[in-house]
Amino acid sequence: NAGVTQTPKFRILKIGQSMTLQCAQDMNHNYMYWYRQDPGMGLKLIYYSVGAGITDKGEVPNGYNVSRSTTEDFPLRLELAAPSQTSVYFCASSLGGVGEQYFGPGTRLTVT
Amino acid sequence: AQKITQTQPGMFVQEKEAVTLDCTYDTSDQSYGLFWYKQPSSGEMIFLIYQGSYDEQNATEGRYSLNFQKARKSANLVISASQLGDSAMYFCAMRGTGRRALTFGSGTRLQVQP
């Protein structure tokens, strides 16, 4: 199993550009999450999904959108990138609503 | 609301010694889980240990143990026999029953000195 994979690993965006961060898991997990980690801080939840077709906002959803058309994939869309979105983005998954979450390797995004 | 507090921004420990990383939490949930993750300089998040709020025994995983004191709302991580490879950021996190995601603390940077 590859676990949770994320692409790209690094990206530099100009202000106002858009992009999609890809996340996929091959563990047949129902729950998937997007977190962001600002320098020197812990992770904050952006969006999550409890299954295909179901998504909900987390703590810091503004400026982002998600979709969950399959169990495996959970892309995160940034529209009109802003410098405040410079961060490391982690995707995670879990089998259910309790227990361990498995994290992807992260995407380091810089908006200038 | 849930909150995790890690009061030690940085810690030093000598190789082969034990170290305790502090974590206190606040929640109104009756049932919850507590987690510790390690983040080395390479950036990935590595799960270390889990403690359920109703578990009577403290969790242990190899050199990691969780000192769970429910009445004090603390869930400290103890690393025994520290190794140079233990140098990393350590995050305490929790999730309450019915909540969908983890709430993280701000982390503790541990440096193991030879």
Short mmCIF file of C-alpha atoms in Angstrom, two decimals:
data_model
loop_
_atom_site.label_atom_id
_atom_site.label_comp_id
_atom_site.label_asym_id
_atom_site.label_seq_id
_atom_site.Cartn_x
_atom_site.Cartn_y
_atom_site.Cartn_z
CA ASN A 1 0.00 0.00 0.00
CA ALA A 2 1.21 3.50 -0.80
CA GLY A 3 -0.85 4.92 2.08
CA VAL A 4 -1.70 8.60 1.64
CA THR A 5 -0.07 10.33 -1.30
CA GLN A 6 0.00 14.04 -2.08
CA THR A 7 1.06 15.99 -5.14
CA PRO A 8 2.83 18.27 -5.72
CA LYS A 9 5.48 18.30 -2.98
CA PHE A 10 6.30 21.97 -3.55
CA ARG A 11 4.59 24.81 -5.38
CA ILE A 12 5.03 28.54 -5.75
CA LEU A 13 1.96 30.53 -6.75
CA LYS A 14 1.49 34.17 -7.61
CA ILE A 15 -1.22 36.13 -5.82
CA GLY A 16 -4.56 35.53 -7.50
CA GLN A 17 -3.63 32.24 -9.15
CA SER A 18 -5.54 29.04 -8.50
CA MET A 19 -4.43 25.47 -8.05
CA THR A 20 -5.54 22.05 -6.88
CA LEU A 21 -3.65 20.01 -4.33
CA GLN A 22 -4.14 16.32 -4.94
CA CYS A 23 -4.60 13.69 -2.25
CA ALA A 24 -5.23 9.98 -2.64
CA GLN A 25 -5.34 7.02 -0.28
CA ASP A 26 -5.42 3.31 -1.07
CA MET A 27 -6.47 2.02 2.36
CA ASN A 28 -10.22 2.21 1.68
CA HIS A 29 -10.63 4.75 4.44
CA ASN A 30 -13.94 6.56 4.68
CA TYR A 31 -12.66 9.64 6.45
CA MET A 32 -10.30 12.12 4.83
CA TYR A 33 -9.01 15.47 6.03
CA TRP A 34 -7.08 18.52 4.93
CA TYR A 35 -4.94 20.38 7.44
CA ARG A 36 -2.61 23.32 7.12
CA GLN A 37 0.46 23.92 9.22
CA ASP A 38 1.83 27.43 9.52
CA PRO A 39 5.47 27.90 10.60
CA GLY A 40 6.06 26.92 14.23
CA MET A 41 2.43 25.94 14.74
CA GLY A 42 0.31 22.86 15.04
CA LEU A 43 -2.07 21.69 12.35
CA LYS A 44 -5.45 23.29 11.73
CA LEU A 45 -8.33 21.56 9.97
CA ILE A 46 -9.47 23.08 6.67
CA TYR A 47 -12.06 20.57 5.41
CA TYR A 48 -12.95 16.98 6.01
CA SER A 49 -15.04 14.24 4.45
CA VAL A 50 -16.74 11.24 6.00
CA GLY A 51 -17.35 9.51 2.70
CA ALA A 52 -17.77 9.99 -1.02
CA GLY A 53 -20.08 12.89 -1.75
CA ILE A 54 -19.95 14.26 1.81
CA THR A 55 -17.73 17.15 2.85
CA ASP A 56 -17.79 19.69 5.66
CA LYS A 57 -15.87 22.72 6.82
CA GLY A 58 -13.22 22.66 9.47
CA GLU A 59 -11.67 25.45 11.49
CA VAL A 60 -10.12 27.47 8.64
CA PRO A 61 -12.09 26.84 5.39
CA ASN A 62 -12.05 30.33 3.87
CA GLY A 63 -10.33 30.48 0.50
CA TYR A 64 -10.55 26.72 -0.11
CA ASN A 65 -12.93 24.22 -1.65
CA VAL A 66 -13.00 20.44 -1.71
CA SER A 67 -14.80 17.62 -3.43
CA ARG A 68 -15.03 13.91 -2.76
CA SER A 69 -16.29 12.04 -5.80
CA THR A 70 -14.55 8.77 -4.90
CA THR A 71 -13.44 7.07 -1.70
CA GLU A 72 -9.80 7.32 -2.77
CA ASP A 73 -9.44 10.98 -3.77
CA PHE A 74 -9.90 14.22 -1.87
CA PRO A 75 -8.54 17.22 -3.80
CA LEU A 76 -8.22 20.67 -2.24
CA ARG A 77 -8.82 23.68 -4.46
CA LEU A 78 -7.33 27.10 -3.81
CA GLU A 79 -9.04 29.94 -5.64
CA LEU A 80 -7.43 33.38 -5.84
CA ALA A 81 -4.32 32.50 -3.83
CA ALA A 82 -3.26 34.96 -1.12
CA PRO A 83 0.02 35.27 0.83
CA SER A 84 -1.88 34.15 3.96
CA GLN A 85 -2.25 30.74 2.31
CA THR A 86 1.51 30.17 2.38
CA SER A 87 1.71 27.03 4.47
CA VAL A 88 2.36 23.31 4.48
CA TYR A 89 -0.75 21.33 3.61
CA PHE A 90 -1.32 17.84 4.93
CA CYS A 91 -3.90 15.37 3.79
CA ALA A 92 -4.88 12.56 6.17
CA SER A 93 -7.26 9.64 6.29
CA SER A 94 -8.74 7.31 8.86
CA LEU A 95 -10.87 4.21 8.75
CA GLY A 96 -13.54 5.65 10.99
CA GLY A 97 -14.14 8.61 13.22
CA VAL A 98 -11.90 7.32 16.00
CA GLY A 99 -8.36 6.09 16.15
CA GLU A 100 -5.25 6.96 14.25
CA GLN A 101 -5.13 9.28 11.27
CA TYR A 102 -2.60 8.51 8.56
CA PHE A 103 -0.89 11.53 7.07
CA GLY A 104 0.50 12.20 3.63
CA PRO A 105 3.97 13.72 3.17
CA GLY A 106 2.65 17.26 2.81
CA THR A 107 2.69 19.98 0.14
CA ARG A 108 4.73 23.12 0.79
CA LEU A 109 2.95 26.06 -0.84
CA THR A 110 4.33 29.57 -1.15
CA VAL A 111 2.20 32.44 -2.43
CA THR A 112 4.10 35.55 -3.48
CA ALA B 1 -14.61 23.36 22.18
CA GLN B 2 -11.40 21.46 22.56
CA LYS B 3 -7.96 22.81 23.37
CA ILE B 4 -4.50 21.28 23.63
CA THR B 5 -1.71 23.09 25.46
CA GLN B 6 1.95 22.22 25.13
CA THR B 7 3.90 24.59 27.34
CA GLN B 8 7.42 23.52 26.36
CA PRO B 9 8.45 25.12 23.05
CA GLY B 10 11.81 23.34 23.21
CA MET B 11 13.47 20.62 25.24
CA PHE B 12 17.00 19.21 25.43
CA VAL B 13 17.89 15.73 26.60
CA GLN B 14 21.09 13.74 26.69
CA GLU B 15 21.26 10.59 24.63
CA LYS B 16 20.10 7.49 26.54
CA GLU B 17 18.20 9.53 29.12
CA ALA B 18 14.42 9.65 29.51
CA VAL B 19 12.41 12.78 28.73
CA THR B 20 8.83 13.84 29.42
CA LEU B 21 6.94 16.11 27.03
CA ASP B 22 3.98 17.85 28.63
CA CYS B 23 0.46 18.04 27.27
CA THR B 24 -2.69 19.30 28.93
CA TYR B 25 -6.10 19.35 27.34
CA ASP B 26 -9.51 20.80 27.80
CA THR B 27 -12.72 19.30 26.52
CA SER B 28 -16.38 18.96 27.44
CA ASP B 29 -16.59 15.55 25.76
CA GLN B 30 -17.03 12.54 28.01
CA SER B 31 -15.25 10.24 25.60
CA TYR B 32 -12.16 11.23 23.68
CA GLY B 33 -8.84 10.03 22.36
CA LEU B 34 -5.39 11.48 22.87
CA PHE B 35 -2.60 11.13 20.32
CA TRP B 36 1.06 11.96 19.98
CA TYR B 37 2.69 12.56 16.62
CA LYS B 38 6.35 13.06 15.74
CA GLN B 39 7.39 15.44 12.97
CA PRO B 40 11.07 15.12 11.99
CA SER B 41 12.83 17.79 9.97
CA SER B 42 11.75 16.02 6.79
CA GLY B 43 8.21 17.16 7.60
CA GLU B 44 6.08 14.03 7.68
CA MET B 45 3.70 13.33 10.56
CA ILE B 46 4.41 10.02 12.28
CA PHE B 47 1.88 8.52 14.68
CA LEU B 48 3.44 7.42 17.96
CA ILE B 49 0.84 6.48 20.54
CA TYR B 50 -2.86 6.63 21.38
CA GLN B 51 -4.77 6.74 24.67
CA GLY B 52 -8.51 6.42 25.00
CA SER B 53 -10.18 8.36 27.77
CA TYR B 54 -11.72 5.21 29.22
CA ASP B 55 -8.55 3.13 29.00
CA GLU B 56 -7.53 2.13 32.50
CA GLN B 57 -3.93 1.40 31.63
CA ASN B 58 -1.47 3.95 30.33
CA ALA B 59 -0.60 3.30 26.70
CA THR B 60 2.87 2.07 25.78
CA GLU B 61 4.54 1.56 22.40
CA GLY B 62 8.13 0.47 22.60
CA ARG B 63 10.15 3.34 24.08
CA TYR B 64 7.07 5.60 24.15
CA SER B 65 4.59 5.70 26.98
CA LEU B 66 1.74 8.04 27.71
CA ASN B 67 1.33 9.22 31.29
CA PHE B 68 -2.43 9.79 31.37
CA GLN B 69 -3.87 11.62 34.36
CA LYS B 70 -7.52 12.15 33.64
CA ALA B 71 -8.36 14.23 36.69
CA ARG B 72 -5.55 16.64 35.83
CA LYS B 73 -6.42 16.52 32.13
CA SER B 74 -2.85 15.73 31.22
CA ALA B 75 -1.39 13.29 28.71
CA ASN B 76 2.36 13.55 28.88
CA LEU B 77 4.60 11.62 26.51
CA VAL B 78 7.55 9.81 28.05
CA ILE B 79 10.40 8.74 25.80
CA SER B 80 12.80 6.34 27.44
CA ALA B 81 16.44 5.86 26.42
CA SER B 82 16.51 8.82 24.03
CA GLN B 83 18.23 8.39 20.69
CA LEU B 84 19.66 10.99 18.32
CA GLY B 85 16.90 10.08 15.88
CA ASP B 86 14.30 11.23 18.40
CA SER B 87 15.21 14.85 17.66
CA ALA B 88 12.02 16.27 16.14
CA MET B 89 8.86 18.26 16.80
CA TYR B 90 6.30 16.42 18.89
CA PHE B 91 2.60 17.23 18.74
CA CYS B 92 -0.10 16.26 21.18
CA ALA B 93 -3.59 16.01 19.70
CA MET B 94 -7.07 14.95 20.71
CA ARG B 95 -10.39 14.03 19.20
CA GLY B 96 -13.68 13.88 21.06
CA THR B 97 -16.53 11.51 20.40
CA GLY B 98 -18.47 12.61 17.38
CA ARG B 99 -15.84 15.11 16.35
CA ARG B 100 -14.40 14.56 12.97
CA ALA B 101 -10.82 15.67 13.20
CA LEU B 102 -7.90 16.17 15.51
CA THR B 103 -7.17 19.28 17.53
CA PHE B 104 -3.42 19.84 17.76
CA GLY B 105 -1.20 21.60 20.24
CA SER B 106 1.55 23.96 19.13
CA GLY B 107 4.26 21.33 19.56
CA THR B 108 7.51 20.80 21.45
CA ARG B 109 10.86 20.68 19.69
CA LEU B 110 13.04 17.99 21.24
CA GLN B 111 16.77 17.96 20.69
CA VAL B 112 18.75 14.92 21.76
CA GLN B 113 22.38 15.69 22.49
CA PRO B 114 25.17 13.12 22.23
#
